[in-house]
Amino acid sequence: VLYKESVGTGTPTPITPEMERVKRNQEICSSVLYKENIGKATPTPVTPEMERVKRNQEIISSVLYKENVGKVTPTPITPEMERVKRNQEIISSVLYKENLGRATPTPITPEMERVKRNQEHISSVVYKEGLGKATPTPVTPEMERVKRNQEHISSVLYKEHLAKGTPTPMTPEMERAKRNQENISSVLYSDSFRKQVQGKAAYVLDTPEMRRVRETQKHISTVKYHEDFEKSKGSFTPVVTDPITERVKKNMQDFSDISYRGIQRRVVEMERKRVDQDQETLTG
């Protein structure tokens, strides 16, 4: 407060290109002098003891940080606060776009595509070379349980932070645009699949460990299937009965009755007797 009171009124000066150049030169000089003053150091390996101390320090820092945090009074987010927040975002977006200058678009040539692919391959190779050897650890039931608990906690916290949204009706134009996007995505996916994957097989070594895991997965799937079957046994799925379903059901029942009771055979015999009686009447 006293510092600000003693500061008088100043005259703002525009930042010229010369001032920008001097500022950059000062930063470069400071970086060079800083690096010159650094002596040679002896690298020390990271031992398990150092790792343990580092983790303890992190835990202690986290505990002290939480102890120093005081109690706060939560304030509800009012519609006015939401409105001001949206206005600020819109203003920031407008100011950002105003500060953008005009750019000259350059076409992507086949040479640029080739260089880009080569860079991706080089990055992938360098990344894989820098990877050290890892020790695989088996996934225990305890680890699975902790993982599921973390997923449940994350899901609950995510749903608590969700705010209420304003539903918007689906217009025919939105439906048309959605279908067009799906068609375009399907075409691009099919083209990419034919160019990159189709006709190429992925070879995987069939080791005894993989065979054991595959057999275990089959047993687990069978047990799970039988468990689900036992749970769903005795239940049924209600189906809406419409006139067409009723008519088909009645016709199937009539066919079943005819086949079961032999009505068709009896009708044929009665028809034959009636024909015989008619012939006797005509001749008599």
mmCIF file with all atom_site columns, C-alpha atoms in Angstrom, residues 14 18 39 64 71 144 204 227 241 262:
data_model
loop_
_atom_site.group_PDB
_atom_site.id
_atom_site.type_symbol
_atom_site.label_atom_id
_atom_site.label_alt_id
_atom_site.label_comp_id
_atom_site.label_asym_id
_atom_site.label_entity_id
_atom_site.label_seq_id
_atom_site.pdbx_PDB_ins_code
_atom_site.Cartn_x
_atom_site.Cartn_y
_atom_site.Cartn_z
_atom_site.occupancy
_atom_site.B_iso_or_equiv
_atom_site.pdbx_formal_charge
_atom_site.auth_seq_id
_atom_site.auth_comp_id
_atom_site.auth_asym_id
_atom_site.auth_atom_id
_atom_site.pdbx_PDB_model_num
ATOM 1  C CA . PRO A 1 14  ? 4.365   2.655   -26.573 1.00 0.00 ? 14  PRO A CA 1
ATOM 2  C CA . GLU A 1 18  ? 13.558  -1.272  -30.963 1.00 0.00 ? 18  GLU A CA 1
ATOM 3  C CA . GLY A 1 39  ? 30.136  -25.212 -13.008 1.00 0.00 ? 39  GLY A CA 1
ATOM 4  C CA . LEU A 1 64  ? 1.036   -29.783 5.309   1.00 0.00 ? 64  LEU A CA 1
ATOM 5  C CA . LYS A 1 71  ? -12.371 -23.267 5.730   1.00 0.00 ? 71  LYS A CA 1
ATOM 6  C CA . GLU A 1 144 ? -8.364  -55.127 -10.257 1.00 0.00 ? 144 GLU A CA 1
ATOM 7  C CA . VAL A 1 204 ? 1.781   -62.418 -32.985 1.00 0.00 ? 204 VAL A CA 1
ATOM 8  C CA . GLU A 1 227 ? -23.828 -67.215 -14.157 1.00 0.00 ? 227 GLU A CA 1
ATOM 9  C CA . THR A 1 241 ? -49.079 -57.091 -28.870 1.00 0.00 ? 241 THR A CA 1
ATOM 10 C CA . GLY A 1 262 ? -55.873 -84.678 -37.318 1.00 0.00 ? 262 GLY A CA 1
#
